[in-house]
Amino acid sequence: MFNGAISSGRQSSLMSEYASLMGDAVLRSRARVAEHAARLEAEFASRIKSEFIANMSHELRTPLNSIIGFSKLIAEQPPGSMDAEETVEYAKLIKDAAGHLLAVINDILDISKIQSGKFQLNNREMDVDEVLRPCVAGLKLMASDANVELTCVIDPNLPELSADGVKLRQVFTNLVTNAIKFTPQGGSVKVTAKSDNDAATIISIRDTGVGMTEDEIRVAITPFGQVDAGHNRWREGTGLGLPIAEALVKLHGGELTIESVKGEGTTVFVRLPANVAIKPPADPVVANATQSASTAPSHYAV
Ligand SMILES: Nc1ncnc2c1ncn2[C@@H]1O[C@H](COP(=O)(O)OP(=O)(O)O)[C@@H](O)[C@H]1O
Ligand SMILES: [Mg+2]
């Protein structure tokens, strides 16, 4: 009985020693996992940052070089030697480059305002048709230059929402521009707008372009992130269009979702909640956010 008491005392001290060892091991392993995750996150941020600096200097330098180059050309001509047509052509190139530069700078200002929580929407009652239709019409030329078919189907009974029309147009311009930009020749981009059972407006931008994996979507949605970054990237841009679009949709109380299949195409869904105080849709249409692709699509919801 005495021996039994000793052995049970030993057992319990062995058990508590074992438990404490196990506890230490679990803590050490958790610390290692956390450290690894932090290192990966830091490497990801640092890669995005260096790619951003490289891309940004390209994005700023290219239009600046055009502005300096063409204005120098005009300034160095002997007086009266340039014909009017030539002067107008150079002036247009300078204007285009300056416009591009302004767009890049505006994107940088927008993202920093959004990130600091200082971005203000200027909401009014409107329906999406009002901004979506002119936005798509304005991108027809870009699509035809890229040999990409651009179509737009807008439900005539869209509900009214309380939204900032200028900012919504910026969202759709970014998304449709991306769809055209990342769709090779002969492909198509389809823009649709419907309302769902909750009277929310669902806009989808579906392309038959290069598509993205889940990891690539993660890069794409990160400010300054570009899937095909580095020196051999095949399309221009700052990597800010998608994060700005996502942030603006969120500011409207909405949600931006990306579905993509690498090599097959991408669909971006924007869901804007109904303004219940305003008129409901006459004939709500169920918009089912699914994709009929053979491979399971990468999915991203904010
Ligand atoms: N529709 C799309 N199809 C394939 N890739 C896309 C699409 N939209 C965005 N991406 C990827 O996401 C990246 C980030 O997009 P964005 O933020 O608009 O920046 P940018 O257009 O300036 O590169 C793009 O560089 C591209 O790699
Ligand atoms: Mg873009």
Coordinates of C-alpha atoms and ligand atoms in Angstrom, one line a residue:
M1 CA 0.0 0.0 0.0
F2 CA 2.9 2.3 0.9
N3 CA 4.7 1.3 -2.3
G4 CA 1.5 1.8 -4.2
A5 CA 1.2 5.3 -2.9
I6 CA 4.8 6.0 -3.9
S7 CA 4.3 4.6 -7.3
S8 CA 1.0 6.5 -7.9
G9 CA 2.8 9.7 -6.6
R10 CA 5.6 9.0 -9.1
Q11 CA 3.1 8.3 -11.8
S12 CA 1.4 11.6 -11.3
S13 CA 4.7 13.5 -11.2
L14 CA 5.8 11.7 -14.4
M15 CA 2.4 12.7 -15.9
S16 CA 2.8 16.3 -14.9
E17 CA 6.4 16.4 -16.3
Y18 CA 5.1 14.8 -19.5
A19 CA 2.3 17.3 -19.7
S20 CA 4.7 20.2 -19.2
L21 CA 7.1 18.8 -21.9
M22 CA 4.1 18.4 -24.3
G23 CA 2.9 21.9 -23.4
D24 CA 6.4 23.4 -24.2
A25 CA 6.6 21.4 -27.4
V26 CA 3.2 22.7 -28.5
L27 CA 4.2 26.3 -27.6
R28 CA 7.5 25.9 -29.5
S29 CA 5.8 24.5 -32.5
R30 CA 3.1 27.3 -32.5
A31 CA 5.9 29.9 -32.2
R32 CA 7.7 28.3 -35.2
V33 CA 4.5 28.3 -37.3
A34 CA 3.8 31.9 -36.4
E35 CA 7.4 32.9 -37.2
H36 CA 7.2 31.1 -40.5
A37 CA 3.9 32.8 -41.4
A38 CA 5.3 36.2 -40.4
R39 CA 8.4 35.6 -42.5
L40 CA 6.3 34.5 -45.6
E41 CA 4.1 37.6 -45.1
A42 CA 7.1 39.9 -44.8
E43 CA 8.7 38.3 -47.9
F44 CA 5.5 38.7 -49.8
A45 CA 5.2 42.4 -48.8
S46 CA 8.9 43.0 -49.7
R47 CA 8.6 41.4 -53.1
I48 CA 5.4 43.4 -53.9
K49 CA 7.2 46.6 -52.7
S50 CA 10.3 46.1 -54.9
E51 CA 8.2 45.2 -57.9
F52 CA 6.1 48.3 -57.2
I53 CA 9.2 50.5 -57.2
A54 CA 10.4 49.0 -60.4
N55 CA 7.0 49.2 -62.1
M56 CA 6.2 52.7 -60.7
S57 CA 9.5 54.2 -62.0
H58 CA 8.6 52.7 -65.4
E59 CA 5.0 54.0 -65.2
L60 CA 6.1 57.5 -64.3
R61 CA 9.2 57.6 -66.5
T62 CA 7.4 56.5 -69.7
P63 CA 4.9 59.4 -69.9
L64 CA 7.4 61.9 -68.6
N65 CA 9.9 60.9 -71.3
S66 CA 7.2 61.5 -73.9
I67 CA 6.3 64.8 -72.5
I68 CA 10.0 66.0 -72.3
G69 CA 10.9 64.4 -75.7
F70 CA 8.1 65.9 -77.7
S71 CA 8.2 69.3 -76.0
K72 CA 11.9 69.5 -76.6
L73 CA 11.3 68.6 -80.3
I74 CA 8.9 71.5 -80.6
A75 CA 11.1 73.9 -78.7
E76 CA 14.2 73.1 -80.7
Q77 CA 12.6 73.6 -84.2
P78 CA 13.7 76.8 -85.9
P79 CA 10.8 79.3 -85.8
G80 CA 8.2 78.7 -88.5
S81 CA 9.7 75.4 -89.7
M82 CA 7.0 73.1 -88.3
D83 CA 3.7 72.7 -90.1
A84 CA 0.5 72.9 -88.1
E85 CA -0.3 69.2 -88.5
E86 CA 3.0 68.2 -87.0
T87 CA 2.6 70.6 -84.1
V88 CA -0.9 69.3 -83.4
E89 CA 0.3 65.7 -83.5
Y90 CA 3.1 66.4 -81.0
A91 CA 0.7 68.3 -78.8
K92 CA -1.7 65.4 -78.7
L93 CA 1.1 63.0 -77.7
I94 CA 2.1 65.3 -74.9
K95 CA -1.6 65.6 -73.8
D96 CA -2.0 61.8 -73.8
A97 CA 1.2 61.2 -71.8
A98 CA 0.2 63.9 -69.3
G99 CA -3.3 62.4 -68.9
H100 CA -1.7 59.0 -68.2
L101 CA 0.7 60.5 -65.7
L102 CA -2.2 62.2 -63.9
A103 CA -4.2 58.9 -63.8
V104 CA -1.2 57.1 -62.2
I105 CA -0.8 59.9 -59.6
N106 CA -4.6 59.9 -58.9
D107 CA -4.5 56.2 -58.3
I108 CA -1.6 56.6 -55.8
L109 CA -3.5 59.4 -54.0
D110 CA -6.7 57.4 -54.0
I111 CA -5.1 54.3 -52.5
S112 CA -3.3 56.3 -49.8
K113 CA -6.6 58.1 -48.9
I114 CA -8.5 54.8 -48.8
Q115 CA -5.8 53.2 -46.6
S116 CA -5.8 56.1 -44.2
G117 CA -9.6 55.9 -43.9
K118 CA -10.1 59.5 -45.3
F119 CA -11.9 58.6 -48.4
Q120 CA -15.4 60.2 -48.6
L121 CA -18.2 59.1 -51.0
N122 CA -20.4 61.6 -52.6
N123 CA -23.6 59.6 -52.6
R124 CA -26.9 60.3 -54.5
E125 CA -29.8 58.3 -55.7
M126 CA -29.0 56.6 -59.0
D127 CA -29.1 53.3 -60.8
V128 CA -26.1 51.5 -62.1
D129 CA -27.2 51.8 -65.8
E130 CA -26.4 55.5 -65.7
V131 CA -22.7 54.9 -65.1
L132 CA -22.2 51.4 -66.5
R133 CA -23.5 52.1 -70.0
P134 CA -21.3 55.2 -70.8
C135 CA -18.4 53.5 -69.1
V136 CA -18.6 50.4 -71.4
A137 CA -19.3 52.7 -74.5
G138 CA -16.1 54.6 -73.6
L139 CA -14.0 51.4 -73.7
K140 CA -15.4 50.1 -77.0
L141 CA -12.4 51.6 -78.9
M142 CA -9.9 50.1 -76.5
A143 CA -11.6 46.7 -77.0
S144 CA -11.7 47.0 -80.8
D145 CA -8.1 48.0 -80.9
A146 CA -7.3 44.9 -78.9
N147 CA -9.6 42.8 -81.1
V148 CA -11.7 41.8 -78.1
E149 CA -15.5 41.6 -78.4
L150 CA -17.1 43.8 -75.7
T151 CA -20.8 43.4 -75.0
C152 CA -23.0 44.8 -72.3
V153 CA -26.5 43.6 -71.1
I154 CA -28.2 45.7 -68.5
D155 CA -31.5 44.7 -66.9
P156 CA -34.0 47.6 -67.6
N157 CA -35.5 47.2 -64.1
L158 CA -32.4 47.9 -61.9
P159 CA -33.2 49.1 -58.4
E160 CA -32.1 52.6 -57.4
L161 CA -29.2 52.8 -55.0
S162 CA -27.5 55.4 -53.0
A163 CA -24.1 55.6 -54.6
D164 CA -21.2 57.8 -55.8
G165 CA -21.6 57.8 -59.6
V166 CA -18.1 59.1 -60.2
K167 CA -16.5 56.4 -58.0
L168 CA -18.7 53.6 -59.4
R169 CA -17.6 54.6 -62.9
Q170 CA -14.0 54.4 -61.7
V171 CA -14.7 50.9 -60.4
F172 CA -16.2 49.6 -63.6
T173 CA -13.6 51.4 -65.8
N174 CA -10.8 49.6 -63.8
L175 CA -12.6 46.2 -64.0
V176 CA -13.5 46.4 -67.7
T177 CA -10.1 47.8 -68.6
N178 CA -8.5 44.8 -66.8
A179 CA -10.8 42.3 -68.6
I180 CA -9.8 43.8 -72.0
K181 CA -6.2 44.1 -71.1
F182 CA -5.8 40.5 -69.9
T183 CA -7.8 38.9 -72.8
P184 CA -5.8 37.9 -75.8
Q185 CA -7.0 38.8 -79.4
G186 CA -10.2 37.1 -80.5
G187 CA -11.5 36.8 -76.9
S188 CA -14.6 38.4 -75.4
V189 CA -15.6 40.5 -72.4
K190 CA -19.3 40.4 -71.3
V191 CA -20.6 42.9 -68.9
T192 CA -24.0 42.3 -67.3
A193 CA -26.1 44.0 -64.6
K194 CA -29.1 42.4 -62.9
S195 CA -30.8 42.6 -59.6
D196 CA -31.1 39.7 -57.1
N197 CA -33.8 38.6 -54.7
D198 CA -32.7 41.1 -52.1
A199 CA -33.0 43.9 -54.7
A200 CA -29.2 44.3 -54.7
T201 CA -27.6 45.1 -58.0
I202 CA -25.1 42.4 -59.3
I203 CA -22.7 43.5 -62.0
S204 CA -20.5 40.9 -63.6
I205 CA -17.5 41.4 -65.9
R206 CA -16.7 38.1 -67.5
D207 CA -13.7 37.7 -69.8
T208 CA -12.1 34.8 -71.7
G209 CA -8.6 35.9 -70.9
V210 CA -5.5 34.6 -69.2
G211 CA -7.2 33.8 -65.9
M212 CA -5.5 33.6 -62.4
T213 CA -4.8 30.9 -59.8
E214 CA -5.9 31.4 -56.2
D215 CA -2.4 32.7 -55.3
E216 CA -2.4 35.0 -58.3
I217 CA -5.7 36.5 -57.2
R218 CA -4.2 37.2 -53.8
V219 CA -1.3 39.1 -55.5
A220 CA -3.8 40.9 -57.8
I221 CA -5.9 42.2 -55.0
T222 CA -2.9 43.5 -53.0
P223 CA -2.1 47.2 -53.6
F224 CA 0.7 47.4 -56.2
G225 CA 0.5 43.7 -56.8
Q226 CA 0.7 42.4 -60.4
V227 CA 0.7 38.8 -61.4
D228 CA 3.1 39.2 -64.2
A229 CA 5.3 41.8 -62.5
G230 CA 9.0 42.4 -63.1
H231 CA 10.8 43.3 -66.3
N232 CA 8.9 40.9 -68.6
R233 CA 5.4 42.0 -67.6
W234 CA 3.3 42.2 -70.8
R235 CA 0.8 44.9 -69.8
E236 CA 1.3 48.3 -68.4
G237 CA -0.3 49.4 -65.1
T238 CA 0.4 50.3 -61.5
G239 CA -1.3 47.3 -59.8
L240 CA -3.7 49.6 -58.1
G241 CA -6.9 49.3 -60.2
L242 CA -8.2 46.2 -58.6
P243 CA -7.5 47.1 -54.9
I244 CA -9.0 50.6 -55.5
A245 CA -12.1 49.0 -57.1
E246 CA -12.5 46.6 -54.2
A247 CA -12.1 49.3 -51.6
L248 CA -14.6 51.6 -53.4
V249 CA -17.2 48.7 -53.6
K250 CA -16.7 48.0 -49.9
L251 CA -17.2 51.7 -49.1
H252 CA -20.6 51.4 -50.8
G253 CA -21.4 48.5 -48.5
G254 CA -21.0 46.1 -51.3
E255 CA -18.8 43.1 -52.1
L256 CA -16.3 42.3 -54.9
T257 CA -15.8 38.6 -55.8
I258 CA -13.4 37.2 -58.2
E259 CA -13.7 33.8 -59.9
S260 CA -11.0 32.7 -62.2
V261 CA -9.7 29.7 -64.1
K262 CA -6.1 29.9 -65.2
G263 CA -6.0 29.9 -69.0
E264 CA -9.8 30.1 -69.3
G265 CA -10.9 33.5 -68.0
T266 CA -12.0 35.6 -65.1
T267 CA -15.3 36.9 -63.8
V268 CA -15.5 39.7 -61.4
F269 CA -18.8 40.2 -59.6
V270 CA -19.7 43.4 -57.9
R271 CA -22.7 43.3 -55.5
L272 CA -24.2 46.6 -54.5
P273 CA -26.8 46.5 -51.8
A274 CA -30.2 48.0 -52.4
N275 CA -31.2 51.2 -50.9
V276 CA -34.3 50.0 -49.1
A277 CA -35.7 53.5 -48.8
I278 CA -35.8 53.9 -52.5
K279 CA -38.0 52.2 -55.1
P280 CA -37.7 48.4 -55.3
P281 CA -37.1 46.7 -58.7
A282 CA -40.3 46.1 -60.8
D283 CA -39.3 42.6 -61.8
P284 CA -36.4 41.2 -59.8
V285 CA -34.1 38.8 -61.7
V286 CA -32.2 36.2 -59.8
A287 CA -28.5 36.6 -60.6
N288 CA -26.7 33.4 -59.7
A289 CA -23.0 34.1 -59.2
T290 CA -21.8 30.8 -60.7
Q291 CA -19.4 29.9 -63.4
S292 CA -19.9 27.1 -65.8
A293 CA -16.3 26.1 -66.1
S294 CA -15.0 22.5 -66.2
T295 CA -12.2 23.2 -63.7
A296 CA -13.1 24.4 -60.2
P297 CA -12.5 28.2 -60.3
S298 CA -10.3 30.1 -57.9
H299 CA -12.5 32.1 -55.8
Y300 CA -12.0 35.3 -53.8
A301 CA -14.5 37.2 -51.8
V302 CA -13.8 40.3 -49.8
Ligands
LIG1 N1 -9.4 40.1 -65.7 C1 -8.2 39.8 -65.4 N2 -7.6 38.7 -65.9 C2 -6.4 38.2 -65.6 N3 -5.6 38.9 -64.7 C3 -6.1 40.0 -64.1 C4 -7.4 40.5 -64.4 N4 -7.6 41.6 -63.7 C5 -6.5 41.8 -63.0 N5 -5.6 40.9 -63.2 C6 -4.2 40.7 -62.6 O1 -4.2 41.5 -61.5 C7 -3.2 42.5 -61.5 C8 -3.6 43.7 -60.8 O2 -4.6 44.4 -61.5 P1 -4.8 46.0 -61.2 O3 -4.8 46.2 -59.8 O4 -5.9 46.4 -62.0 O5 -3.4 46.5 -61.8 P2 -2.9 46.8 -63.2 O6 -4.0 46.7 -64.2 O7 -2.4 48.2 -63.1 O8 -1.8 45.8 -63.5 C9 -2.9 42.7 -63.0 O9 -1.6 43.1 -63.2 C10 -3.1 41.3 -63.5 O10 -2.0 40.5 -63.3
MG2 MG -5.9 47.5 -63.9

